[in-house]
Structure formats: C-alpha cells, structure tokens
Amino acid sequence: MTTLQTKGTILLTGGGGFVGGQILREALESGYSVRITARSAPSAQRTISHFPSYPSVLSSAIVPDIQSVEAYEPAFADGAITHIVHAASPFVLTPEDNVRDLLNPAIKGATVVLEAALRYGNGKVKHVVATSSFASVINISEGMRVGYTYTEKDWNPVTWEQAATADGVTAYCASKKLAERGMWDWMESHRDVGFGLTTICPPWVFGPYAGKLESTKSLSESVQLLNNIIDAENVPPFDFGGYADSREVASAHVRALEVPGAAGRRFIVGRDYRYQIVVDLAHEAVEKGDLPKEFGNRLPVGKKGEWVDSYHIDGSEVTRVLGVQYRELRDTVVDTYKQLIQARELEAKA
Ligand code: NDP
C-alpha cells in the first residue's frame, strides 16, 4: 500500500458499519489512504468489496478484540498510520448483558485505541477523531425538556453504576458518554502524546449506506427506525428530537482531521426533526415522483405538519468551525427510502 500520493493513512475502526462506511467513503474521496480494522478477514473483505475504485489505498487489519491494546499492533506495524478514526462501538439497544455487550467494549475500546496510538504509532499519529453520540450529551431523565437547547457543553449525567442495571437505551447512552469521557480523561493525563482528539456527537443518523445495501436484515438501529415506518399503522411517537445525515456525519469526521481548531473539541452534528415530518416529506416525494407511487400506500399518514414540542439541538458549531454543510431533511428521507426499497426488492428476488 502506498501513502505517498495521499494525505496520510487513517486507521478506521468500525469501517464495516453504517456510519463507518460513510466515513470510509468520505476519507477515500478526500484523498486519504485508509486501513480499516475488522474482527475477521471475511468481514474486512466484505467492506473492501464496496470500494473497488481504491485498490491501492484501502487495506485492512484484523483486530479481533477492540479491548486489547496488543490486538492493534499489526495495524501499526508498517509505520503508515498518521490519523485514527474510532467509529467501532456496539450499537445495540436491547443488550443481553449491559456490561459485557455495551459498557466494556465501548468504554475500554475507546481508551485502548488511544493507548495503541501511543504505544505503536511511532510518534506519527497526528490526530484522533472518535464517533461519540448525542447520547453522550443528552440528559434522558429530563425528558422532553421543552425550551432547553442542548449544546456541546452538556453532558449526559448517567453513571456506570446506573448503566450496569438500566434499560438498554439508557445503557447504550451511558456507553457512549462514558467512552467519550474516558477518552477526554486519557488525553488530560497524557498531555505530550503528540496527537489531538476530536469527538463527533450525532443524534439518530439517517441517510444512505455508502455501499450497496443488499438486505434489511441487520440495519443499524437508526436506519431500522425509518425501515419500521414502512407498513406501520402509525407514525412513531417522539423518542429523540434530533437527526443527522450519514454523509454530514462522515464529513464532520474527516474535516476534524484537517481543521487545526478541531483539536480538543466535541461537535454535535445534527438538527431537530420529528417522525411526522419524515413521513410528510416521504409522501411529498411520492407525489413528486421521487419515490415510487405505490410506496405512498405503505406509509402511515399521521397528523400532517404536527410538531411535538421538546428540547432543541444546536449543531451550528460544526458548520462554523469545521465547515460542515447540512443537507435538506427531504434529501435524507428520499435517499434513505430509495436504498431501503431497493434492498427490499433484492430480498424479494432472493
Ligand atoms: P453499526 O452497527 O452499523 O456499526 C457498528 C460498528 O462497530 C461495526 O463496524 C461493528 O463491527 C463495530 N463494533 C460493534 N461492536 C463491536 C465490538 N464489540 N468489537 C469490535 N467492533 C465492534 O452502527 P452505526 O454505524 O450506526 O454506529 C457506528 C458508530 O456510530 C457507533 O460508535 C455508534 O455508537 C455511533 N453512533 C451511531 C448513531 C446512529 O444513529 N447510527 C448515532 C450516534 C452515534 P462489525 O461490523 O464487525 O459488527
């Protein structure tokens, strides 16, 4: 693998996931070499097969256990890694065991990747970007919190002790908060490591997968929410008040590697939305012919235009500092449903 003509080599964990795949696309299109980590060779190969145009700049390293620093040694062995994006983290809202399935891999995995950068990076790693979440920002116990605006200054107050026995959603949110907090604490106690950290905090991420979606069987939890609306009787009730497009989230990660002012900062990428507006926009797209006519009959109608009051999300800093441009929600809705419709057609033929 050559790094000479590229901007450097990113070690990307979780490149096989929904968000990680878009980060991978964005990084390749932005001129980086990328080395994805995966738990197994077939999984790495599956991801690489989605990007046939980049054979010389896309490689993989098998990291069987993201909680082990030593597992990362081969990924750094040739001294190529200049940047790290850590997107791997369990995204499950119904864990069997909160500690084993969520808290340990998320929290230990987050500091282990920093430790690996220090131990094996040969001083070449310039910057680390981690995929945190709005889950790390929001105080769930405050509920709808009408009139409040969440910014990067807010932290989810949940503790490890609470999370260990909490419901799955609370435990997932805690896994993201404690993982991010752990990374900042690690940076605080390792001030001379030579690399900076930026964290990206999106709410629900909608929008397309970067590669061809061939099945709806193992969708990311967030895409599953929009998939669930197809053939549903009712528009889903409010759960979280914010969304981001997968391509905006990817752009934020890659911009954070490049913009000097990004170091030491966390960025919310996201804006307010409601499921009702998603459904309204999908119906509008059907009327305009941007989604198939028959698809309109498979969507609930709900109460057109209804906007239930809740907190707001301020995702403006990511535009001001990193230059990330938000898309129209309509484009996100259309592109997500086009891909889901196509995947369902493929499933029906199989
Ligand atoms: P996916 O489930 O599609 O991807 C998760 C990725 O993390 C996969 O690559 C998966 O690897 C990897 N992973 C999960 N658990 C482990 C583990 N124990 N060891 C090693 N790798 C693991 O979810 P998303 O793409 O949606 O999520 C990616 C990141 O974005 C996560 O950090 C998530 O918390 C964050 N995020 C997602 C949001 C969303 O709405 N989608 C919102 C905010 C943040 P494998 O492919 O091998 O399973």
Short mmCIF file of C-alpha atoms and ligand atoms in Angstrom, two decimals, residues 13-21 37-40 43 46 63-67 86-91 101 105 131-135 172 176 200-206 209 218-223, ligand 1:
data_model
loop_
_atom_site.label_atom_id
_atom_site.label_comp_id
_atom_site.label_asym_id
_atom_site.label_seq_id
_atom_site.Cartn_x
_atom_site.Cartn_y
_atom_site.Cartn_z
CA THR A 13 -12.25 1.17 13.31
CA GLY A 14 -15.84 0.18 12.56
CA GLY A 15 -15.49 0.82 8.82
CA GLY A 16 -17.86 -2.09 8.20
CA GLY A 17 -20.75 -0.31 9.91
CA PHE A 18 -23.30 2.19 8.61
CA VAL A 19 -21.58 5.34 9.89
CA GLY A 20 -18.08 3.88 9.45
CA GLY A 21 -18.80 3.03 5.81
CA THR A 37 -9.98 -2.75 11.21
CA ALA A 38 -12.39 -5.67 11.39
CA ARG A 39 -12.92 -8.60 13.71
CA SER A 40 -12.44 -11.14 10.91
CA SER A 43 -15.82 -9.03 7.34
CA ARG A 46 -16.91 -7.53 2.54
CA VAL A 63 -8.28 -6.59 15.37
CA PRO A 64 -10.14 -9.50 16.97
CA ASP A 65 -10.70 -7.67 20.26
CA ILE A 66 -11.01 -3.88 20.47
CA GLN A 67 -10.48 -4.10 24.23
CA HIS A 86 -12.58 5.32 16.04
CA ALA A 87 -16.14 4.50 14.98
CA ALA A 88 -16.40 0.93 16.31
CA SER A 89 -18.70 0.61 19.27
CA PRO A 90 -21.62 -1.70 19.95
CA PHE A 91 -24.86 -0.05 18.87
CA ASP A 101 -22.36 -6.22 25.43
CA PRO A 105 -16.39 -2.80 24.58
CA THR A 131 -17.60 8.81 16.94
CA SER A 132 -19.38 9.69 20.12
CA SER A 133 -23.09 10.49 20.12
CA PHE A 134 -25.78 12.92 21.16
CA ALA A 135 -26.41 10.13 23.69
CA TYR A 172 -26.33 2.46 25.32
CA LYS A 176 -21.27 6.47 24.64
CA ILE A 200 -18.36 13.87 16.97
CA CYS A 201 -21.79 13.66 18.64
CA PRO A 202 -24.65 12.91 16.22
CA PRO A 203 -28.23 12.10 17.25
CA TRP A 204 -30.04 9.45 15.16
CA VAL A 205 -28.13 9.06 11.92
CA PHE A 206 -30.32 8.56 8.86
CA TYR A 209 -25.22 3.44 3.43
CA SER A 218 -29.00 -6.19 10.00
CA LEU A 219 -29.61 -2.49 9.63
CA SER A 220 -28.10 -0.02 12.06
CA GLU A 221 -30.58 0.73 14.85
CA SER A 222 -31.23 4.22 13.44
CA VAL A 223 -31.90 3.16 9.84
P1 NDP B 1 -23.39 -0.34 13.04
O1 NDP B 1 -23.96 -1.39 13.91
O2 NDP B 1 -23.75 -0.31 11.61
O3 NDP B 1 -21.81 -0.35 13.14
C1 NDP B 1 -21.15 -0.58 14.34
C2 NDP B 1 -19.70 -0.82 14.03
O4 NDP B 1 -19.00 -1.04 15.26
C3 NDP B 1 -19.49 -2.06 13.16
O5 NDP B 1 -18.42 -1.85 12.30
C4 NDP B 1 -19.16 -3.13 14.19
O6 NDP B 1 -18.31 -4.14 13.69
C5 NDP B 1 -18.38 -2.33 15.21
N1 NDP B 1 -18.49 -2.97 16.52
C6 NDP B 1 -19.58 -3.05 17.31
N2 NDP B 1 -19.29 -3.73 18.42
C7 NDP B 1 -18.00 -4.08 18.34
C8 NDP B 1 -17.11 -4.82 19.17
N3 NDP B 1 -17.52 -5.31 20.35
N4 NDP B 1 -15.85 -5.02 18.75
C9 NDP B 1 -15.45 -4.53 17.56
N5 NDP B 1 -16.22 -3.82 16.72
C10 NDP B 1 -17.49 -3.61 17.12
O7 NDP B 1 -23.80 1.01 13.75
P2 NDP B 1 -23.55 2.51 13.30
O8 NDP B 1 -22.73 2.57 12.09
O9 NDP B 1 -24.85 3.18 13.31
O10 NDP B 1 -22.71 3.05 14.54
C11 NDP B 1 -21.32 3.35 14.39
C12 NDP B 1 -20.88 4.29 15.45
O11 NDP B 1 -21.68 5.47 15.40
C13 NDP B 1 -21.04 3.74 16.87
O12 NDP B 1 -19.97 4.23 17.63
C14 NDP B 1 -22.35 4.38 17.32
O13 NDP B 1 -22.42 4.46 18.71
C15 NDP B 1 -22.22 5.74 16.67
N6 NDP B 1 -23.46 6.47 16.51
C16 NDP B 1 -24.45 6.00 15.69
C17 NDP B 1 -25.63 6.70 15.56
C18 NDP B 1 -26.72 6.22 14.68
O14 NDP B 1 -27.84 6.76 14.80
N7 NDP B 1 -26.50 5.27 13.79
C19 NDP B 1 -25.87 7.94 16.30
C20 NDP B 1 -24.74 8.37 17.09
C21 NDP B 1 -23.60 7.65 17.19
P3 NDP B 1 -18.92 -5.39 12.89
O15 NDP B 1 -19.21 -4.87 11.52
O16 NDP B 1 -17.82 -6.39 12.96
O17 NDP B 1 -20.16 -5.82 13.65
#
